[in-house]
mmCIF file of C-alpha atoms and ligand atoms in Angstrom:
data_model
loop_
_atom_site.group_PDB
_atom_site.id
_atom_site.type_symbol
_atom_site.label_atom_id
_atom_site.label_comp_id
_atom_site.label_asym_id
_atom_site.label_seq_id
_atom_site.Cartn_x
_atom_site.Cartn_y
_atom_site.Cartn_z
ATOM 1 C CA UNK V 1 -14.863 -21.515 24.563
ATOM 2 C CA UNK V 2 -15.177 -19.376 27.549
ATOM 3 C CA UNK V 3 -15.221 -16.037 26.591
ATOM 4 C CA UNK V 4 -14.358 -13.544 29.289
ATOM 5 C CA UNK V 5 -12.384 -10.001 29.929
ATOM 6 C CA UNK V 6 -8.635 -9.883 29.969
ATOM 7 C CA UNK V 7 -7.056 -10.426 33.341
ATOM 8 C CA UNK V 8 -3.301 -9.225 34.065
ATOM 9 C CA UNK V 9 -2.497 -13.160 34.612
ATOM 10 C CA UNK V 10 -2.805 -13.888 30.982
ATOM 11 C CA UNK V 11 -0.632 -11.005 29.939
ATOM 12 C CA UNK V 12 2.471 -13.178 28.636
ATOM 13 C CA UNK V 13 -0.032 -15.533 26.908
ATOM 14 C CA UNK V 14 -2.127 -12.927 25.131
ATOM 15 C CA UNK V 15 1.409 -11.686 23.755
ATOM 16 C CA UNK V 16 2.521 -14.872 22.743
ATOM 17 C CA UNK V 17 -0.790 -15.074 20.975
ATOM 18 C CA UNK V 18 -0.399 -11.828 19.305
ATOM 19 C CA UNK V 19 3.440 -12.814 17.939
ATOM 20 C CA UNK V 20 2.008 -16.263 16.823
ATOM 21 C CA UNK V 21 -0.802 -14.460 14.963
ATOM 22 C CA UNK V 22 1.756 -11.867 13.335
ATOM 23 C CA UNK V 23 -0.167 -8.758 15.482
ATOM 24 C CA UNK V 24 3.005 -7.128 16.816
ATOM 25 C CA UNK V 25 4.482 -4.511 14.505
ATOM 26 C CA UNK V 26 8.042 -2.870 15.176
ATOM 27 C CA UNK V 27 6.099 0.639 16.462
ATOM 28 C CA UNK V 28 3.680 -0.745 18.844
ATOM 29 C CA UNK V 29 5.092 -2.165 22.488
ATOM 30 C CA UNK V 30 2.455 -5.168 23.431
ATOM 31 C CA UNK V 31 3.105 -4.413 27.054
ATOM 32 C CA UNK V 32 2.284 -0.733 26.975
ATOM 33 C CA UNK V 33 -0.516 -1.534 24.458
ATOM 34 C CA UNK V 34 -2.152 -3.778 26.948
ATOM 35 C CA UNK V 35 -1.155 -1.160 29.949
ATOM 36 C CA UNK V 36 -2.900 1.703 28.029
ATOM 37 C CA UNK V 37 -5.989 -0.747 26.881
ATOM 38 C CA UNK V 38 -6.743 -1.063 30.696
ATOM 39 C CA UNK V 39 -7.289 2.622 31.448
ATOM 40 C CA UNK V 40 -9.848 2.969 28.600
ATOM 41 C CA UNK V 41 -12.912 0.514 28.107
ATOM 42 C CA UNK V 42 -11.120 -2.768 29.694
ATOM 43 C CA UNK V 43 -14.351 -4.712 29.995
ATOM 44 C CA UNK V 44 -13.911 -4.393 25.888
ATOM 45 C CA UNK V 45 -10.380 -6.236 26.049
ATOM 46 C CA UNK V 46 -11.920 -10.098 25.473
ATOM 47 C CA UNK V 47 -10.130 -13.363 25.498
ATOM 48 C CA UNK V 48 -11.167 -16.609 24.213
ATOM 49 C CA UNK V 49 -9.935 -19.577 26.555
ATOM 50 C CA UNK V 50 -10.196 -23.380 25.816
ATOM 51 C CA UNK V 51 -9.425 -25.766 28.704
ATOM 52 C CA UNK V 52 -7.894 -22.650 30.551
ATOM 53 C CA UNK V 53 -5.971 -21.850 27.689
ATOM 54 C CA UNK V 54 -5.935 -18.292 25.713
ATOM 55 C CA UNK V 55 -6.644 -19.162 21.898
ATOM 56 C CA UNK V 56 -7.967 -15.857 20.900
ATOM 57 C CA UNK V 57 -8.174 -12.251 21.780
ATOM 58 C CA UNK V 58 -10.077 -8.824 20.765
ATOM 59 C CA UNK V 59 -9.842 -5.622 21.931
ATOM 60 C CA UNK V 60 -12.862 -3.270 21.422
ATOM 61 C CA UNK V 61 -12.797 0.451 21.712
ATOM 62 C CA UNK V 62 -15.727 3.094 21.743
ATOM 63 C CA UNK V 63 -15.293 6.811 21.550
ATOM 64 C CA UNK V 64 -18.823 7.648 21.590
ATOM 65 C CA UNK V 65 -19.433 7.417 17.580
ATOM 66 C CA UNK V 66 -17.794 4.479 16.229
ATOM 67 C CA UNK V 67 -16.548 1.184 17.908
ATOM 68 C CA UNK V 68 -13.329 -0.032 16.626
ATOM 69 C CA UNK V 69 -11.802 -3.882 16.767
ATOM 70 C CA UNK V 70 -8.121 -4.080 17.143
ATOM 71 C CA UNK V 71 -6.040 -7.345 17.852
ATOM 72 C CA UNK V 72 -8.205 -9.796 17.121
ATOM 73 C CA UNK V 73 -6.179 -13.181 16.778
ATOM 74 C CA UNK V 74 -6.760 -16.680 16.817
ATOM 75 C CA UNK V 75 -4.149 -19.218 17.536
ATOM 76 C CA UNK V 76 -3.131 -20.903 14.304
ATOM 77 C CA UNK V 77 -3.886 -24.231 15.642
ATOM 78 C CA UNK V 78 -7.549 -23.226 16.212
ATOM 79 C CA UNK V 79 -8.700 -21.513 13.028
ATOM 80 C CA UNK V 80 -11.321 -22.086 10.792
ATOM 81 C CA UNK V 81 -13.568 -23.097 13.539
ATOM 82 C CA UNK V 82 -15.682 -20.348 14.140
ATOM 83 C CA UNK V 83 -13.767 -18.681 17.050
ATOM 84 C CA UNK V 84 -13.079 -15.402 15.388
ATOM 85 C CA UNK V 85 -16.679 -14.978 14.355
ATOM 86 C CA UNK V 86 -17.733 -15.740 17.897
ATOM 87 C CA UNK V 87 -15.045 -12.811 19.363
ATOM 88 C CA UNK V 88 -16.531 -10.426 16.804
ATOM 89 C CA UNK V 89 -20.147 -11.214 18.147
ATOM 90 C CA UNK V 90 -18.731 -10.887 21.662
ATOM 91 C CA UNK V 91 -17.246 -7.308 20.868
ATOM 92 C CA UNK V 92 -20.448 -6.261 18.821
ATOM 93 C CA UNK V 93 -22.880 -7.465 21.256
ATOM 94 C CA UNK V 94 -21.152 -5.018 24.143
ATOM 95 C CA UNK V 95 -20.728 -2.373 21.512
ATOM 96 C CA UNK V 96 -24.250 -2.652 20.966
ATOM 97 C CA UNK V 97 -25.223 -1.980 24.703
ATOM 98 C CA UNK V 98 -22.997 1.120 24.898
ATOM 99 C CA UNK V 99 -25.036 2.358 21.925
ATOM 100 C CA UNK V 100 -22.585 2.142 19.333
ATOM 101 C CA UNK V 101 -24.013 2.105 15.638
ATOM 102 C CA UNK V 102 -21.347 1.311 13.690
ATOM 103 C CA UNK V 103 -17.937 -0.472 13.916
ATOM 104 C CA UNK V 104 -14.865 0.488 12.094
ATOM 105 C CA UNK V 105 -11.866 -1.400 11.272
ATOM 106 C CA UNK V 106 -8.423 -1.408 10.051
ATOM 107 C CA UNK V 107 -6.757 -3.973 8.314
ATOM 108 C CA UNK V 108 -3.838 -4.135 6.142
ATOM 109 C CA UNK V 109 -4.238 -3.835 2.565
ATOM 110 C CA UNK V 110 -1.880 -7.213 2.019
ATOM 111 C CA UNK V 111 -3.965 -9.285 4.732
ATOM 112 C CA UNK V 112 -6.152 -11.040 2.370
ATOM 113 C CA UNK V 113 -7.347 -13.493 4.983
ATOM 114 C CA UNK V 114 -8.594 -10.902 7.146
ATOM 115 C CA UNK V 115 -10.245 -9.115 4.760
ATOM 116 C CA UNK V 116 -12.311 -12.154 3.346
ATOM 117 C CA UNK V 117 -12.863 -13.230 6.952
ATOM 118 C CA UNK V 118 -14.554 -10.222 7.839
ATOM 119 C CA UNK V 119 -16.475 -9.955 4.397
ATOM 120 C CA UNK V 120 -17.945 -13.552 5.545
ATOM 121 C CA UNK V 121 -19.056 -12.174 8.727
ATOM 122 C CA UNK V 122 -20.675 -9.278 7.453
ATOM 123 C CA UNK V 123 -18.224 -5.935 7.221
ATOM 124 C CA UNK V 124 -18.000 -4.090 3.673
ATOM 125 C CA UNK V 125 -15.019 -1.809 2.293
ATOM 126 C CA UNK V 126 -15.930 1.602 3.303
ATOM 127 C CA UNK V 127 -14.747 4.221 0.502
ATOM 128 C CA UNK V 128 -12.219 6.000 2.540
ATOM 129 C CA UNK V 129 -9.110 6.530 2.983
ATOM 130 C CA UNK V 130 -7.267 5.458 6.964
ATOM 131 C CA UNK V 131 -4.750 8.059 7.952
ATOM 132 C CA UNK V 132 -2.855 8.419 11.330
ATOM 133 C CA UNK V 133 -0.308 10.507 13.072
ATOM 134 C CA UNK V 134 1.842 9.079 15.607
ATOM 135 C CA UNK V 135 1.980 10.959 18.573
ATOM 136 C CA UNK V 136 4.120 8.470 20.907
ATOM 137 C CA UNK V 137 6.560 6.418 19.469
ATOM 138 C CA UNK V 138 7.236 3.455 21.931
HETATM 139 C C1 LIG Q 201 -8.671 -13.601 10.584
HETATM 140 C C2 LIG Q 201 -8.594 -14.403 11.847
HETATM 141 C C3 LIG Q 201 -9.041 -14.360 13.441
HETATM 142 C C4 LIG Q 201 -10.351 -15.685 11.509
HETATM 143 O O1 LIG Q 201 -10.262 -16.206 12.410
HETATM 144 P P1 LIG Q 201 -10.933 -17.891 12.437
HETATM 145 O O2 LIG Q 201 -11.186 -17.890 13.847
HETATM 146 O O3 LIG Q 201 -10.178 -18.909 11.698
HETATM 147 O O4 LIG Q 201 -12.527 -17.508 11.681
HETATM 148 P P2 LIG Q 201 -13.851 -18.217 11.729
HETATM 149 O O5 LIG Q 201 -13.256 -19.641 11.795
HETATM 150 O O6 LIG Q 201 -14.490 -17.473 12.804
HETATM 151 O O7 LIG Q 201 -14.355 -18.034 9.965
HETATM 152 C C5 LIG Q 201 -15.597 -17.235 9.873
HETATM 153 C C6 LIG Q 201 -15.737 -17.371 8.375
HETATM 154 O O8 LIG Q 201 -14.577 -16.649 7.559
HETATM 155 C C7 LIG Q 201 -13.773 -17.248 7.165
HETATM 156 N N1 LIG Q 201 -12.591 -17.551 6.738
HETATM 157 C C8 LIG Q 201 -11.918 -17.122 7.876
HETATM 158 N N2 LIG Q 201 -10.404 -17.258 7.851
HETATM 159 C C9 LIG Q 201 -10.489 -16.947 6.546
HETATM 160 C C10 LIG Q 201 -9.216 -17.116 5.752
HETATM 161 N N3 LIG Q 201 -8.155 -16.773 6.289
HETATM 162 N N4 LIG Q 201 -9.622 -16.777 4.141
HETATM 163 C C11 LIG Q 201 -11.397 -16.726 3.731
HETATM 164 N N5 LIG Q 201 -12.099 -17.114 4.609
HETATM 165 C C12 LIG Q 201 -11.820 -17.238 6.044
HETATM 166 C C13 LIG Q 201 -14.342 -18.933 7.210
HETATM 167 O O9 LIG Q 201 -14.385 -19.971 6.362
HETATM 168 C C14 LIG Q 201 -15.968 -18.745 7.775
HETATM 169 O O10 LIG Q 201 -16.676 -18.650 6.979
HETATM 170 P P3 LIG Q 201 -17.647 -19.244 6.754
HETATM 171 O O11 LIG Q 201 -18.546 -18.998 7.898
HETATM 172 O O12 LIG Q 201 -18.389 -19.392 5.449
HETATM 173 O O13 LIG Q 201 -17.948 -20.887 7.207
HETATM 174 C C15 LIG Q 201 -7.334 -15.681 11.830
HETATM 175 O O14 LIG Q 201 -7.167 -16.119 10.665
HETATM 176 C C16 LIG Q 201 -6.510 -14.849 12.346
HETATM 177 O O15 LIG Q 201 -6.045 -14.632 13.760
HETATM 178 N N6 LIG Q 201 -5.508 -14.070 11.717
HETATM 179 C C17 LIG Q 201 -4.586 -13.730 11.941
HETATM 180 C C18 LIG Q 201 -4.654 -12.461 13.025
HETATM 181 C C19 LIG Q 201 -5.130 -11.465 11.469
HETATM 182 O O16 LIG Q 201 -4.974 -11.033 10.801
HETATM 183 N N7 LIG Q 201 -6.061 -10.413 12.287
HETATM 184 C C20 LIG Q 201 -6.694 -9.358 11.966
HETATM 185 C C21 LIG Q 201 -6.058 -8.526 11.973
HETATM 186 S S1 LIG Q 201 -7.208 -7.017 11.133
#
């Protein structure tokens, strides 16, 4: 797999991947999410390609205190081959180089597969409650 920065030519493949990974929520407009991401830390928006095909994505972010990862998804046909781990390592490496000391994740409580995956690659549950306030409805 080749891991590289997102390019506009990948847009439809990435949105299709997110759909197949069940990562798109009614409140999230994927095109607008991509547009906004390209304005902040675009170098942390990564895709993984096999034979030129987008098979995985991850969006990292850093606000000077914590690093974040969103939209991690691996094409269902390519799972359990270590690609998710490789993508997380790629984001982690870039965040560390930016001075980030800890990565936070938000995972839906019913996403047991993702919870087990993250535990396998070294993440632990923090005893905190995640809260949010929507500022814009897409
Ligand atoms: C979660 C996801 C990214 C994992 O990708 P992947 O490429 O299959 O994961 P890897 O092959 O790198 O697995 C790394 C380790 O996690 C384990 N693992 C992966 N998926 C798992 C699952 N569903 N249940 C239990 N363990 C799992 C693997 O067995 C492996 O363990 P090992 O090191 O002992 O061999 C992928 O299942 C996915 O895209 N899910 C849908 C989208 C999603 O939920 N994203 C996260 C949003 S918070």
